[in-house]
mmCIF file of C-alpha atoms in Angstrom:
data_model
loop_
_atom_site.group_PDB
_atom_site.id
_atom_site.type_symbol
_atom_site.label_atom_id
_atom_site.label_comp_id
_atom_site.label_asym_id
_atom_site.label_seq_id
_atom_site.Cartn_x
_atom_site.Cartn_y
_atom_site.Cartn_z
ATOM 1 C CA UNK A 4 0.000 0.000 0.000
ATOM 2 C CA UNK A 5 1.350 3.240 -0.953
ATOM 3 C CA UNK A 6 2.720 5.474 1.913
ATOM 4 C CA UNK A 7 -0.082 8.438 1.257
ATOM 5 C CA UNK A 8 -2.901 6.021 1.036
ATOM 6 C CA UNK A 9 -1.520 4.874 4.994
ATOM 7 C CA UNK A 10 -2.081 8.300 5.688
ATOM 8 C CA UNK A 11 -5.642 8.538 4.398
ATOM 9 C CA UNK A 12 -6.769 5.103 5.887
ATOM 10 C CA UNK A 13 -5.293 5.985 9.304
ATOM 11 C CA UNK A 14 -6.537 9.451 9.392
ATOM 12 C CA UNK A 15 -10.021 7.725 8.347
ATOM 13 C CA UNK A 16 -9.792 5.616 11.435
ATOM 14 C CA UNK A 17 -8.638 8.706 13.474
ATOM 15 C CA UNK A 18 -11.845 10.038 12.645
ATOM 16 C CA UNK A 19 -13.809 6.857 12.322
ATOM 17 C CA UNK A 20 -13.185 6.792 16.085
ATOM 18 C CA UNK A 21 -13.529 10.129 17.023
ATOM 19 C CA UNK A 22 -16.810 10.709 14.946
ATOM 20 C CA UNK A 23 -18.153 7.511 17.087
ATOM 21 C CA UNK A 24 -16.951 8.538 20.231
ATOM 22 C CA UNK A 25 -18.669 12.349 20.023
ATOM 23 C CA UNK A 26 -21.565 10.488 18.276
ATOM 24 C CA UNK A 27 -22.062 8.243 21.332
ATOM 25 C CA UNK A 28 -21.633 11.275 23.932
ATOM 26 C CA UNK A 29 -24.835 12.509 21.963
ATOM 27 C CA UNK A 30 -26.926 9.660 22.153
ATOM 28 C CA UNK A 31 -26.014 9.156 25.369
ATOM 29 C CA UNK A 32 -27.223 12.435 26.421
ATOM 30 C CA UNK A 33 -30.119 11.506 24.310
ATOM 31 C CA UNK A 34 -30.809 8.935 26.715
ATOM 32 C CA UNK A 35 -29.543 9.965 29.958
ATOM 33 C CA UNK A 36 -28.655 13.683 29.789
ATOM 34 C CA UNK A 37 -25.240 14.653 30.752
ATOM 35 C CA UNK A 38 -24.777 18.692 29.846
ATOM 36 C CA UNK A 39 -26.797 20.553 26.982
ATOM 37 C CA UNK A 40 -23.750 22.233 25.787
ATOM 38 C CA UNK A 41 -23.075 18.639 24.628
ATOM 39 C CA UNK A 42 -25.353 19.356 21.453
ATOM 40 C CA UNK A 43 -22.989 22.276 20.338
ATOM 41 C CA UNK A 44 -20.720 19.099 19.207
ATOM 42 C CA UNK A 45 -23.366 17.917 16.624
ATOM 43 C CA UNK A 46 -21.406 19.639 13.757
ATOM 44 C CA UNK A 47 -17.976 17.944 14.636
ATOM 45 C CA UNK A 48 -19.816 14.606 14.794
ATOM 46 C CA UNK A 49 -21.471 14.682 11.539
ATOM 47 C CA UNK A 50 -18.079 16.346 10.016
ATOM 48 C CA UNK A 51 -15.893 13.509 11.322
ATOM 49 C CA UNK A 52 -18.320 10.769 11.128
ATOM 50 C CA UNK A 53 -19.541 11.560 7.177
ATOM 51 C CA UNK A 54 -16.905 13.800 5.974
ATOM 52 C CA UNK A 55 -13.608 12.755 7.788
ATOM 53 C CA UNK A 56 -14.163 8.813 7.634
ATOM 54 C CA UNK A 57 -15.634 8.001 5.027
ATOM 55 C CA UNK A 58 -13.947 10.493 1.808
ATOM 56 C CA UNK A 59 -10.517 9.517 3.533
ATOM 57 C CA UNK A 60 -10.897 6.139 3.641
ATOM 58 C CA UNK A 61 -12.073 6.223 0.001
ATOM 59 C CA UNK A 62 -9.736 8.236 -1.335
ATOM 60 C CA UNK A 63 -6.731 5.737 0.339
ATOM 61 C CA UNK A 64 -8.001 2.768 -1.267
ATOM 62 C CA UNK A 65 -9.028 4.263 -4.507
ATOM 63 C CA UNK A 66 -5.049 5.588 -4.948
ATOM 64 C CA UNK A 67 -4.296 2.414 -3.415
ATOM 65 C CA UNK A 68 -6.147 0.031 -5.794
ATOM 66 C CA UNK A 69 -6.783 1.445 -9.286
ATOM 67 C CA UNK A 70 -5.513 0.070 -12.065
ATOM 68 C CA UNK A 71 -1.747 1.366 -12.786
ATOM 69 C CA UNK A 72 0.359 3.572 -15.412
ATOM 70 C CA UNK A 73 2.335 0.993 -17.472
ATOM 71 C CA UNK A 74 4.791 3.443 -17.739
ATOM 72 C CA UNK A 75 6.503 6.214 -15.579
ATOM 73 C CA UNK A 76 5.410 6.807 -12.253
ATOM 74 C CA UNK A 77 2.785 3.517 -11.508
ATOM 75 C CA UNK A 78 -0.113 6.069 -9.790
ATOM 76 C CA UNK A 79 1.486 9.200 -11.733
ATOM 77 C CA UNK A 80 2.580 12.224 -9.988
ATOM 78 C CA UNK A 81 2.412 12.076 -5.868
ATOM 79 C CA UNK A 82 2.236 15.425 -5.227
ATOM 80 C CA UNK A 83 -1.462 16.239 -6.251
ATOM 81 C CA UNK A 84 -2.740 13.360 -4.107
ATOM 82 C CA UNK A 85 -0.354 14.774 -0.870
ATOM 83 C CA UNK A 86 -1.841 17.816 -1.677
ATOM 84 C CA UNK A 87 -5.696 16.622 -1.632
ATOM 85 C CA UNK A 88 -4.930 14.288 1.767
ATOM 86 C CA UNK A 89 -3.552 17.862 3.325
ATOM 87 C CA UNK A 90 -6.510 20.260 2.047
ATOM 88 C CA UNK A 91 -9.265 17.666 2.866
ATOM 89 C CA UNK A 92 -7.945 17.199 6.800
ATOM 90 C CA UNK A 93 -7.531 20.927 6.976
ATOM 91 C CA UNK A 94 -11.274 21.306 5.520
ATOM 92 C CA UNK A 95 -11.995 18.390 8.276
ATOM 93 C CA UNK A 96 -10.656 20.084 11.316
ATOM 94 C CA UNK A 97 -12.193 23.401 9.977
ATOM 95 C CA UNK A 98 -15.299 21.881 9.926
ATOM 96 C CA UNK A 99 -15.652 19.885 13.265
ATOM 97 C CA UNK A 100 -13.911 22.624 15.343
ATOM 98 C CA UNK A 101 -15.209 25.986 13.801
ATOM 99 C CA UNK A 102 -18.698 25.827 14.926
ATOM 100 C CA UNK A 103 -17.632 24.952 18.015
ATOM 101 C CA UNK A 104 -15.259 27.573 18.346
ATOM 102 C CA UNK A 105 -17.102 29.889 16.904
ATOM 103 C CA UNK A 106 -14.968 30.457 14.388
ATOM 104 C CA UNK A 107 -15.802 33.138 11.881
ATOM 105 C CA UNK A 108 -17.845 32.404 8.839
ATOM 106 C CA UNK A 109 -14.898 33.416 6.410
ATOM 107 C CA UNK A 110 -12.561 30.658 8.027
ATOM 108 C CA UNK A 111 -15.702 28.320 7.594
ATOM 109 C CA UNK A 112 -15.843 28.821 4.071
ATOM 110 C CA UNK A 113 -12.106 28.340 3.456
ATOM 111 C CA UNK A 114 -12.249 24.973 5.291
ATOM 112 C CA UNK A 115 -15.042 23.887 2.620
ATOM 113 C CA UNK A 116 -12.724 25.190 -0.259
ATOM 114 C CA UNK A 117 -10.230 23.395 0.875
ATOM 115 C CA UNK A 118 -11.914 20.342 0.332
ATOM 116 C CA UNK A 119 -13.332 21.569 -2.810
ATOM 117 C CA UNK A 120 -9.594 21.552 -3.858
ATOM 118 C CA UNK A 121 -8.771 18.510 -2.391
ATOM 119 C CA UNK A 122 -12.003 17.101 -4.741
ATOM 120 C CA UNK A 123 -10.758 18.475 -7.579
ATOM 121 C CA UNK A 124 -7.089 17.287 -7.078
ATOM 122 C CA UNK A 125 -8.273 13.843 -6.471
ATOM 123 C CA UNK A 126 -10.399 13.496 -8.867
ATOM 124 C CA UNK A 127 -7.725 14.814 -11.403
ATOM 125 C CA UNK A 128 -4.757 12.381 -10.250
ATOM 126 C CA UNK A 129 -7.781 9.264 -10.117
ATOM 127 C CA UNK A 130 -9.518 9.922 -13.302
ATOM 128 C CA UNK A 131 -7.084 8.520 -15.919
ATOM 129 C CA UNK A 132 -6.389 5.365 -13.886
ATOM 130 C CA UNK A 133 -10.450 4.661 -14.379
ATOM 131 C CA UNK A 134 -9.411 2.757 -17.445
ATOM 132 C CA UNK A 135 -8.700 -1.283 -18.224
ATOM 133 C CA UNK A 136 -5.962 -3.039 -16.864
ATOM 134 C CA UNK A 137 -3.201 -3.592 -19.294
ATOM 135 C CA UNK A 138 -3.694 -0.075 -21.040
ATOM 136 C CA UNK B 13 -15.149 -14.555 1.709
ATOM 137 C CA UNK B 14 -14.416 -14.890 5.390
ATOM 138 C CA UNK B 15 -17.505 -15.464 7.646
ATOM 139 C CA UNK B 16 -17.080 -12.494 9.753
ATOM 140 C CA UNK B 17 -17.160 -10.438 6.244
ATOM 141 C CA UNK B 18 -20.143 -12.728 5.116
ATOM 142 C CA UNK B 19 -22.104 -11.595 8.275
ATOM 143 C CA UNK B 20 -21.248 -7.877 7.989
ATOM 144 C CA UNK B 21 -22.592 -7.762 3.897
ATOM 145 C CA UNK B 22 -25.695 -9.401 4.537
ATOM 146 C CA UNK B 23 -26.774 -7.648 7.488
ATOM 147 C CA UNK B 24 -26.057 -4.293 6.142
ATOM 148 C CA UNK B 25 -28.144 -5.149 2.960
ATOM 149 C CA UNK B 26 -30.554 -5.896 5.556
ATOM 150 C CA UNK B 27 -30.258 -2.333 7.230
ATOM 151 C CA UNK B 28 -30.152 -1.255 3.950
ATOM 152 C CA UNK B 29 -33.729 -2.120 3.165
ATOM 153 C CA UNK B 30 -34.666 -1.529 6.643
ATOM 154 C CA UNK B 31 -33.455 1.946 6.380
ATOM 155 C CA UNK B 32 -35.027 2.404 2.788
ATOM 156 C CA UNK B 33 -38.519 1.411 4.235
ATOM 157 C CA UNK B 34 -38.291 3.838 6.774
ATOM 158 C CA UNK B 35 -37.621 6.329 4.547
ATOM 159 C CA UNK B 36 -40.472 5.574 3.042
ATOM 160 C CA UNK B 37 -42.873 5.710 6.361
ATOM 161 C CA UNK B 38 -41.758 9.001 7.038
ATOM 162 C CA UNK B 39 -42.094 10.594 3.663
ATOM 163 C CA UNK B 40 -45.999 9.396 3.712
ATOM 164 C CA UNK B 41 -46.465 11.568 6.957
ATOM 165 C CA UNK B 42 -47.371 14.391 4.607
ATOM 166 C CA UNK B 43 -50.237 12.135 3.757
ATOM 167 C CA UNK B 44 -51.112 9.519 6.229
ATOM 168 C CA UNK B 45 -51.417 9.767 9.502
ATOM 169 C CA UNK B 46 -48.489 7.223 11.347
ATOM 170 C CA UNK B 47 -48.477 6.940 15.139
ATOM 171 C CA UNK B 48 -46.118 9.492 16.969
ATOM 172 C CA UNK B 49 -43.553 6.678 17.212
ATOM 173 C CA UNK B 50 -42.787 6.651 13.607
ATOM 174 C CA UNK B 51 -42.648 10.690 13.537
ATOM 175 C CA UNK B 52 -39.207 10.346 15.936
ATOM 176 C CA UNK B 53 -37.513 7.694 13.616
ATOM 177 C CA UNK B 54 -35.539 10.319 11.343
ATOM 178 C CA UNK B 55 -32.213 10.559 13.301
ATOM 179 C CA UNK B 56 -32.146 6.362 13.747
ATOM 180 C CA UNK B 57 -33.208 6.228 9.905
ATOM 181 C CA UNK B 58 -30.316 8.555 8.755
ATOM 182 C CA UNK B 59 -27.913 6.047 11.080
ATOM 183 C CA UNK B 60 -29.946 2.647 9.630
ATOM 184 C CA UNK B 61 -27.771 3.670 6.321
ATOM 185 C CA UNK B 62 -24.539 5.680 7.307
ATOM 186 C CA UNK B 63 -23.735 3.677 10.440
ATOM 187 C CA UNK B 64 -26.033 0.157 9.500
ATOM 188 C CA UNK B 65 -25.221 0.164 6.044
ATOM 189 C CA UNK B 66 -22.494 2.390 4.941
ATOM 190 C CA UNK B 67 -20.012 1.618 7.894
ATOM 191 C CA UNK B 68 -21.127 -2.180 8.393
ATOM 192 C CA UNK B 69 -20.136 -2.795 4.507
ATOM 193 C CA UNK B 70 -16.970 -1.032 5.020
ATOM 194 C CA UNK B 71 -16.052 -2.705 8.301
ATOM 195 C CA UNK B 72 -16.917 -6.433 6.148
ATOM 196 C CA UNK B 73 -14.908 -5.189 3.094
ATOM 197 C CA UNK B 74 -11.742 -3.972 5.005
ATOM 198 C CA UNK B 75 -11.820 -7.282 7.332
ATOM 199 C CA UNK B 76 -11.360 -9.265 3.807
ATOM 200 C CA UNK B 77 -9.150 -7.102 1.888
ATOM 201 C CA UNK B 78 -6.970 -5.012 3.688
ATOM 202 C CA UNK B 79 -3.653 -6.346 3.473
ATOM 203 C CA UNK B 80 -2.571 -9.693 5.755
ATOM 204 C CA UNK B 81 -1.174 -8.250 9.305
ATOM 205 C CA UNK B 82 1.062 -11.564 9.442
ATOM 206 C CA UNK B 83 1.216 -15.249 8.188
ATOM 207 C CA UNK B 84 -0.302 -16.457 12.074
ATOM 208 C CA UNK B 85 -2.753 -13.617 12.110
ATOM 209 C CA UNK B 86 -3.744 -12.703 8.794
ATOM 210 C CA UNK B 87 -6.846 -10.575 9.707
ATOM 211 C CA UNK B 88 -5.807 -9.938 12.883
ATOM 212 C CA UNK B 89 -8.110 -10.711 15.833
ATOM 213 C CA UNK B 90 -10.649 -12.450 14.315
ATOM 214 C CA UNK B 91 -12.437 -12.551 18.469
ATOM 215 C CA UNK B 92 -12.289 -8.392 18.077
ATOM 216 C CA UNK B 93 -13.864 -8.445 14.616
ATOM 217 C CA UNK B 94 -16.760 -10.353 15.979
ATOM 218 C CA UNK B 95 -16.624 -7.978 18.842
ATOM 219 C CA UNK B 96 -17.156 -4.853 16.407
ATOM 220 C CA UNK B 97 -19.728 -6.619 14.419
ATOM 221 C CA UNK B 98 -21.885 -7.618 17.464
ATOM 222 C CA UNK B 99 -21.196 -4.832 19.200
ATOM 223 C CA UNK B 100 -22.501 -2.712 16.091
ATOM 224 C CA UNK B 101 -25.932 -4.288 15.652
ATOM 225 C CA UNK B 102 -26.513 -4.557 19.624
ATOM 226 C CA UNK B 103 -26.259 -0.989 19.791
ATOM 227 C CA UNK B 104 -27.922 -0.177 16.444
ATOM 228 C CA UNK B 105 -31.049 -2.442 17.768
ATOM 229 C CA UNK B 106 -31.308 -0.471 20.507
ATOM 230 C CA UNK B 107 -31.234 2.457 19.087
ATOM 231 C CA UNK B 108 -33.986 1.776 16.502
ATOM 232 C CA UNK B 109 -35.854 0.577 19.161
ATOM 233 C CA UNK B 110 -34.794 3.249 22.004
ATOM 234 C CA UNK B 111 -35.342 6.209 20.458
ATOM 235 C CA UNK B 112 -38.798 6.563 18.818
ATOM 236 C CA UNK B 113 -39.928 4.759 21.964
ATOM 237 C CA UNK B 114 -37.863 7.616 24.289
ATOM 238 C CA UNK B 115 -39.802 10.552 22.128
ATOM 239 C CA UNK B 116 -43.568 8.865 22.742
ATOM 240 C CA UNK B 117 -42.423 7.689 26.473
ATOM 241 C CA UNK B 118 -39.366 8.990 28.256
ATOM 242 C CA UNK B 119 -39.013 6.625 31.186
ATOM 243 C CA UNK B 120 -35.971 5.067 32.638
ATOM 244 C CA UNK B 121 -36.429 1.778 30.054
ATOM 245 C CA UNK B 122 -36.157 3.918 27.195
ATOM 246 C CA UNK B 123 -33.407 5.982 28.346
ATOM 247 C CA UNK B 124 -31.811 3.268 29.314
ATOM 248 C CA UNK B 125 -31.545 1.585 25.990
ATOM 249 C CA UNK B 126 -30.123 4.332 24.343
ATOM 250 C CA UNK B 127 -27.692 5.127 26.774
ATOM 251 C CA UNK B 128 -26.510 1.252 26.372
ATOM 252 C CA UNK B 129 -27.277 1.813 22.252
ATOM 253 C CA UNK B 130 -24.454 4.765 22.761
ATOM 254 C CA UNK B 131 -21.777 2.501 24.489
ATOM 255 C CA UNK B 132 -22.324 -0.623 22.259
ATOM 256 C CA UNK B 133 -21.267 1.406 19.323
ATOM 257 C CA UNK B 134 -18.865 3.263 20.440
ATOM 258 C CA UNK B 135 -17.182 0.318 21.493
ATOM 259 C CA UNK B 136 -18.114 -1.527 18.399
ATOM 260 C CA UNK B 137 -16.023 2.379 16.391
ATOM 261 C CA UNK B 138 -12.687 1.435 18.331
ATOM 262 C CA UNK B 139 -13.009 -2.488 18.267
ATOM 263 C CA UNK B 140 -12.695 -1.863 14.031
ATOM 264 C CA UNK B 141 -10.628 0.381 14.483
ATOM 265 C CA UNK B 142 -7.984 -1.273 16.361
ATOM 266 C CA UNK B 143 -8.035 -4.488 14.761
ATOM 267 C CA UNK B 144 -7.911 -2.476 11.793
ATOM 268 C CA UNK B 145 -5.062 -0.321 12.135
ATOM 269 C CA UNK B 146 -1.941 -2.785 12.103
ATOM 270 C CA UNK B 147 -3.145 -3.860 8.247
ATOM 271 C CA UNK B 148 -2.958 -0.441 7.413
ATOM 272 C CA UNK B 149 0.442 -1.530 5.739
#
């Protein structure tokens, strides 16, 4: 497995556990109420949970696993995808910790273009290995 | 296919059509009149698919094709990967059945369950996630 797809997977877990562990606080409280502040975590929870796990994790296997250049660099250039791993955790930690912070809207926007870019760079380095093996 | 894996695909398909025909019950409120219970199933719908679903399909895919943590231990603790799975549906079968019931009725049995629905899968997060993390190789 390539060394930046590591990094995605692992930070997926990082997040697959800390999306389920301020997920569960919630319910909890749900069920047997520990502090209403609690609620002001809702945004990191559905941040981590759908954002942080789940695009890192893909993004890690889909580097990891599509087919490969014949020649030159096997998954072409590595930069791009380093890139993409760093703007999409920024955009992560943005997003779960702003609100709760109260961070300002502007710095709430540049978290979500931040993993606009780190769409649009994965999507650039992954879209010519979509393609049959062999070619 | 390892069993473990078999387990985790076939009962998210079945949260997968669970949470699909719950979707369904609650967009007809517009237009038939359900019992209150049904009215407080949107939060445990959303998690029948993300958590049920989407996260129990993951957790049976990674078990069977992340990459071999050693020749003795290939998937690593298989006893911890049944942990996560039960774990998982425990607390998600509490939850389906906690919550709605906490918003019509909020006694201690209620409360109860999804206070136990919160630890199960919590548990059942870090379970995957350390068995998981040595393959990440």
């Amino acid at each position: 497995m390539p060394t930046v797809s590591r990094y995605f997977i692992r930070t997926g877990l990082v997040w697959l556990g800390l999306g389920f562990t301020v997920g569960a606080l919630l319910l909890f409280h749900k069920g047997l109420p520990l502090h209403p502040a609690l609620w002001r975590w809702l945004p990191a929870h559905i941040e981590l949970a759908l954002l942080g796990w789940t695009l890192n994790l893909a993004l890690g296997v889909a580097y990891w696993s599509f087919p490969r250049f014949l020649h030159g660099a096997a998954r072409g250039p590595a930069w791009p995808i380093w890139l993409a791993y760093g703007l999409l955790n920024a955009g992560v930690v943005v997003g779960a910790l702003g609100p709760l912070l109260g961070a300002p809207g502007w710095l709430l926007a540049a978290g979500r273009a931040a993993q606009l870019g780190a769409a649009a760079l994965a999507a650039a380095a992954l879209w010519p290995r979509i393609k049959p093996h062999g070619r | 296919m390892p069993a473990l894996t078999r387990w985790h695909l076939r009962t998210a398909l079945v949260w997968f059509v669970a949470g699909l025909a719950a979707g369904v019950l609650l967009a007809l409120r517009g237009w038939v009149a359900l019992p209150p219970l049904f009215a407080a199933l949107t939060p445990a719908d959303f998690h029948l698919l993300m958590v049920g679903w989407v996260t129990q399909l993951i957790f049976g895919v990674g078990y069977w094709m992340f990459p071999k943590e050693s020749s003795a231990r290939p998937r690593g603790s298989e006893r911890l990967g049944w942990a996560a799975y039960g774990l998982l549906n425990a607390g998600l079968l509490l939850r389906v059945a906690g919550e709605p019931w906490l918003s019509v009725s909020p006694s201690a049995l209620p409360r109860l369950l999804v206070a136990a629905s919160a630890i199960l899968q919590l548990a059942a997060g870090w379970a995957f996630v350390a068995n998981t993390w040595r393959r990440v190789r």
